[in-house]
PDB file of C-alpha atoms in Angstrom:
ATOM      1  CA  MET A 276     -22.351 -21.013 -29.433  1.00 90.00           C
ATOM      2  CA  ILE A 277     -22.272 -24.754 -28.831  1.00 94.00           C
ATOM      3  CA  ILE A 278     -19.454 -27.280 -29.215  1.00 93.00           C
ATOM      4  CA  LYS A 279     -21.288 -30.512 -29.987  1.00 93.00           C
ATOM      5  CA  GLY A 280     -18.141 -32.672 -29.784  1.00 92.00           C
ATOM      6  CA  PHE A 281     -15.109 -33.553 -31.826  1.00 92.00           C
ATOM      7  CA  HIS A 282     -15.691 -33.817 -35.550  1.00 94.00           C
ATOM      8  CA  HIS A 283     -12.285 -35.037 -36.721  1.00 95.00           C
ATOM      9  CA  VAL A 284      -8.537 -35.208 -36.249  1.00 94.00           C
ATOM     10  CA  ALA A 285      -6.584 -34.621 -39.469  1.00 93.00           C
ATOM     11  CA  VAL A 286      -3.488 -36.763 -40.098  1.00 91.00           C
ATOM     12  CA  ASN A 287      -0.802 -36.558 -42.808  1.00 89.00           C
ATOM     13  CA  SER A 288       0.116 -39.951 -44.272  1.00 88.00           C
ATOM     14  CA  ALA A 289       3.312 -40.815 -46.148  1.00 82.00           C
ATOM     15  CA  ASP A 290       1.770 -44.209 -47.090  1.00 87.00           C
ATOM     16  CA  PHE A 291      -1.928 -43.624 -47.750  1.00 90.00           C
ATOM     17  CA  ASP A 292      -2.791 -47.239 -48.639  1.00 92.00           C
ATOM     18  CA  LYS A 293      -1.121 -48.588 -45.490  1.00 93.00           C
ATOM     19  CA  SER A 294      -2.849 -45.941 -43.351  1.00 92.00           C
ATOM     20  CA  GLU A 295      -6.231 -46.671 -44.928  1.00 93.00           C
ATOM     21  CA  LYS A 296      -5.806 -50.392 -44.283  1.00 94.00           C
ATOM     22  CA  PHE A 297      -4.811 -49.646 -40.654  1.00 90.00           C
ATOM     23  CA  TYR A 298      -7.890 -47.504 -39.958  1.00 93.00           C
ATOM     24  CA  THR A 299     -10.406 -49.681 -41.847  1.00 93.00           C
ATOM     25  CA  GLU A 300      -9.258 -53.300 -41.645  1.00 93.00           C
ATOM     26  CA  LEU A 301      -7.375 -53.246 -38.343  1.00 89.00           C
ATOM     27  CA  LEU A 302      -9.343 -50.666 -36.332  1.00 87.00           C
ATOM     28  CA  GLY A 303     -12.693 -51.201 -38.062  1.00 91.00           C
ATOM     29  CA  LEU A 304     -13.490 -47.586 -38.979  1.00 91.00           C
ATOM     30  CA  LYS A 305     -15.844 -46.994 -41.903  1.00 96.00           C
ATOM     31  CA  LYS A 306     -14.671 -44.931 -44.887  1.00 96.00           C
ATOM     32  CA  VAL A 307     -17.401 -42.303 -45.296  1.00 95.00           C
ATOM     33  CA  ARG A 308     -15.860 -39.745 -47.699  1.00 93.00           C
ATOM     34  CA  ALA A 309     -13.062 -39.508 -50.244  1.00 94.00           C
ATOM     35  CA  TRP A 310     -11.762 -36.667 -52.414  1.00 92.00           C
ATOM     36  CA  GLY A 311      -8.587 -35.337 -54.016  1.00 90.00           C
ATOM     37  CA  GLY A 312      -6.445 -36.430 -56.923  1.00 83.00           C
ATOM     38  CA  GLU A 313      -4.050 -39.258 -57.728  1.00 80.00           C
ATOM     39  CA  LYS A 314      -1.147 -37.803 -55.720  1.00 77.00           C
ATOM     40  CA  SER A 315      -3.163 -36.048 -53.043  1.00 88.00           C
ATOM     41  CA  ARG A 316      -5.881 -38.423 -51.889  1.00 92.00           C
ATOM     42  CA  CYS A 317      -7.976 -37.491 -48.858  1.00 94.00           C
ATOM     43  CA  ALA A 318     -10.576 -39.487 -46.963  1.00 95.00           C
ATOM     44  CA  MET A 319     -12.583 -39.578 -43.742  1.00 95.00           C
ATOM     45  CA  TYR A 320     -13.009 -42.679 -41.586  1.00 96.00           C
ATOM     46  CA  GLU A 321     -15.815 -42.637 -39.033  1.00 95.00           C
ATOM     47  CA  CYS A 322     -16.001 -44.009 -35.480  1.00 93.00           C
ATOM     48  CA  GLU A 323     -19.250 -45.300 -33.971  1.00 91.00           C
ATOM     49  CA  ASP A 324     -19.919 -41.924 -32.274  1.00 90.00           C
ATOM     50  CA  GLY A 325     -19.538 -40.019 -35.558  1.00 93.00           C
ATOM     51  CA  ALA A 326     -16.057 -38.612 -34.851  1.00 94.00           C
ATOM     52  CA  CYS A 327     -13.635 -39.110 -37.743  1.00 95.00           C
ATOM     53  CA  ILE A 328     -10.017 -39.469 -38.736  1.00 93.00           C
ATOM     54  CA  GLU A 329      -9.318 -37.288 -41.790  1.00 93.00           C
ATOM     55  CA  LEU A 330      -6.376 -38.669 -43.757  1.00 93.00           C
ATOM     56  CA  PHE A 331      -4.270 -36.562 -46.150  1.00 91.00           C
ATOM     57  CA  GLU A 332      -1.806 -38.173 -48.536  1.00 90.00           C
ATOM     58  CA  VAL A 333       1.608 -36.489 -48.405  1.00 84.00           C
ATOM     59  CA  GLU A 334       3.187 -36.497 -51.853  1.00 76.00           C
ATOM     60  CA  LYS A 335       6.403 -38.532 -52.001  1.00 71.00           C
ATOM     61  CA  ASP A 336       8.525 -35.609 -53.282  1.00 68.00           C
ATOM     62  CA  VAL A 337       7.277 -33.214 -50.589  1.00 66.00           C
ATOM     63  CA  GLU A 338       9.172 -32.849 -47.323  1.00 70.00           C
ATOM     64  CA  LYS A 339       7.315 -34.649 -44.549  1.00 66.00           C
ATOM     65  CA  PRO A 340       5.784 -32.392 -41.892  1.00 65.00           C
ATOM     66  CA  GLU A 341       7.286 -32.376 -38.406  1.00 72.00           C
ATOM     67  CA  SER A 342       4.105 -33.883 -36.935  1.00 76.00           C
ATOM     68  CA  PRO A 343       1.576 -36.164 -38.602  1.00 84.00           C
ATOM     69  CA  ILE A 344      -1.263 -34.327 -36.814  1.00 86.00           C
ATOM     70  CA  VAL A 345      -2.482 -31.471 -39.038  1.00 86.00           C
ATOM     71  CA  HIS A 346      -5.323 -30.123 -36.877  1.00 92.00           C
ATOM     72  CA  PHE A 347      -8.328 -31.158 -34.833  1.00 92.00           C
ATOM     73  CA  ALA A 348     -11.878 -30.026 -35.469  1.00 92.00           C
ATOM     74  CA  PHE A 349     -14.793 -29.308 -33.181  1.00 93.00           C
ATOM     75  CA  ASN A 350     -18.303 -29.949 -34.495  1.00 93.00           C
ATOM     76  CA  VAL A 351     -20.021 -26.621 -33.724  1.00 93.00           C
ATOM     77  CA  ASP A 352     -23.305 -24.864 -34.401  1.00 95.00           C
ATOM     78  CA  ASP A 353     -21.786 -21.562 -35.622  1.00 96.00           C
ATOM     79  CA  PRO A 354     -18.147 -21.474 -36.819  1.00 97.00           C
ATOM     80  CA  ASP A 355     -18.324 -17.718 -37.460  1.00 97.00           C
ATOM     81  CA  ALA A 356     -19.263 -16.997 -33.835  1.00 95.00           C
ATOM     82  CA  PHE A 357     -16.401 -19.138 -32.509  1.00 94.00           C
ATOM     83  CA  ILE A 358     -13.877 -17.426 -34.802  1.00 96.00           C
ATOM     84  CA  GLU A 359     -15.088 -14.007 -33.654  1.00 95.00           C
ATOM     85  CA  ALA A 360     -14.868 -15.066 -29.993  1.00 93.00           C
ATOM     86  CA  VAL A 361     -11.260 -16.279 -30.277  1.00 92.00           C
ATOM     87  CA  ARG A 362     -10.304 -13.257 -32.415  1.00 95.00           C
ATOM     88  CA  LYS A 363     -11.715 -10.953 -29.707  1.00 94.00           C
ATOM     89  CA  GLU A 364      -9.403 -12.619 -27.176  1.00 92.00           C
ATOM     90  CA  GLY A 365      -6.378 -11.998 -29.413  1.00 94.00           C
ATOM     91  CA  TYR A 366      -5.830 -15.457 -30.873  1.00 91.00           C
ATOM     92  CA  GLU A 367      -4.526 -15.775 -34.436  1.00 97.00           C
ATOM     93  CA  ILE A 368      -7.085 -16.684 -37.098  1.00 98.00           C
ATOM     94  CA  THR A 369      -5.364 -18.921 -39.657  1.00 97.00           C
ATOM     95  CA  VAL A 370      -8.383 -19.405 -41.963  1.00 98.00           C
ATOM     96  CA  GLU A 371     -11.262 -16.937 -41.968  1.00 98.00           C
ATOM     97  CA  PRO A 372     -14.766 -18.465 -41.856  1.00 97.00           C
ATOM     98  CA  LYS A 373     -15.778 -19.794 -45.259  1.00 97.00           C
ATOM     99  CA  THR A 374     -18.127 -22.238 -46.915  1.00 96.00           C
ATOM    100  CA  ALA A 375     -16.291 -25.191 -48.458  1.00 93.00           C
ATOM    101  CA  ASP A 376     -17.952 -27.176 -51.233  1.00 91.00           C
ATOM    102  CA  VAL A 377     -15.881 -30.379 -51.313  1.00 86.00           C
ATOM    103  CA  VAL A 378     -16.227 -32.498 -54.431  1.00 83.00           C
ATOM    104  CA  GLY A 379     -15.819 -36.158 -53.515  1.00 83.00           C
ATOM    105  CA  THR A 380     -17.538 -39.444 -52.814  1.00 80.00           C
ATOM    106  CA  PRO A 381     -19.929 -38.233 -51.544  1.00 86.00           C
ATOM    107  CA  GLY A 382     -19.434 -34.502 -51.882  1.00 85.00           C
ATOM    108  CA  PHE A 383     -20.315 -32.260 -48.978  1.00 88.00           C
ATOM    109  CA  VAL A 384     -20.682 -28.619 -47.993  1.00 93.00           C
ATOM    110  CA  ALA A 385     -19.367 -27.303 -44.688  1.00 94.00           C
ATOM    111  CA  ARG A 386     -18.877 -23.966 -42.967  1.00 97.00           C
ATOM    112  CA  LEU A 387     -15.495 -23.749 -41.252  1.00 97.00           C
ATOM    113  CA  GLY A 388     -12.784 -21.532 -39.842  1.00 97.00           C
ATOM    114  CA  PHE A 389      -9.407 -22.128 -38.174  1.00 97.00           C
ATOM    115  CA  CYS A 390      -7.402 -20.534 -35.374  1.00 95.00           C
ATOM    116  CA  LYS A 391      -4.237 -21.149 -33.378  1.00 92.00           C
ATOM    117  CA  GLY A 392      -4.821 -22.163 -29.778  1.00 89.00           C
ATOM    118  CA  PRO A 393      -2.733 -21.049 -26.798  1.00 76.00           C
ATOM    119  CA  SER A 394      -0.075 -23.746 -27.377  1.00 74.00           C
ATOM    120  CA  GLY A 395       0.110 -23.202 -31.144  1.00 85.00           C
ATOM    121  CA  GLU A 396      -2.315 -26.030 -31.920  1.00 88.00           C
ATOM    122  CA  ILE A 397      -4.449 -25.571 -35.023  1.00 91.00           C
ATOM    123  CA  ILE A 398      -8.172 -25.769 -34.232  1.00 93.00           C
ATOM    124  CA  GLU A 399     -10.959 -25.996 -36.806  1.00 94.00           C
ATOM    125  CA  PHE A 400     -14.532 -24.969 -36.052  1.00 94.00           C
ATOM    126  CA  PHE A 401     -16.619 -27.134 -38.401  1.00 94.00           C
ATOM    127  CA  CYS A 402     -20.325 -27.301 -39.263  1.00 95.00           C
ATOM    128  CA  MET A 403     -21.684 -29.669 -41.922  1.00 89.00           C
ATOM    129  CA  LYS A 404     -24.324 -27.965 -44.083  1.00 85.00           C
TER     130      LYS A 404
END
């Protein structure tokens, strides 16, 4: 089992266009993926080292979450092994390991799983296929 680094931090946005402009035009990140519908746009913006900000549009009629941070993701070699290791130690698994085929621009396939860390933080173990 190897953690290769951070893959992304996921952020909820009440103003997607403003957030996108902030990350691309002001901070200079490159938009590398986009998916979702008219009211639920999602996109990834990449740093020079390959780590990303994953932005989720929060629908206007939906109550805003307490924190804009949704989760953070480690880029790993084997998400299933990490999920089993944290499960063995008694940590809550919030999403069982699965393969996600995300339709977008461009589409991508990833293996992933989620758990709650010791402080309640949501951690994703992510591997691009």
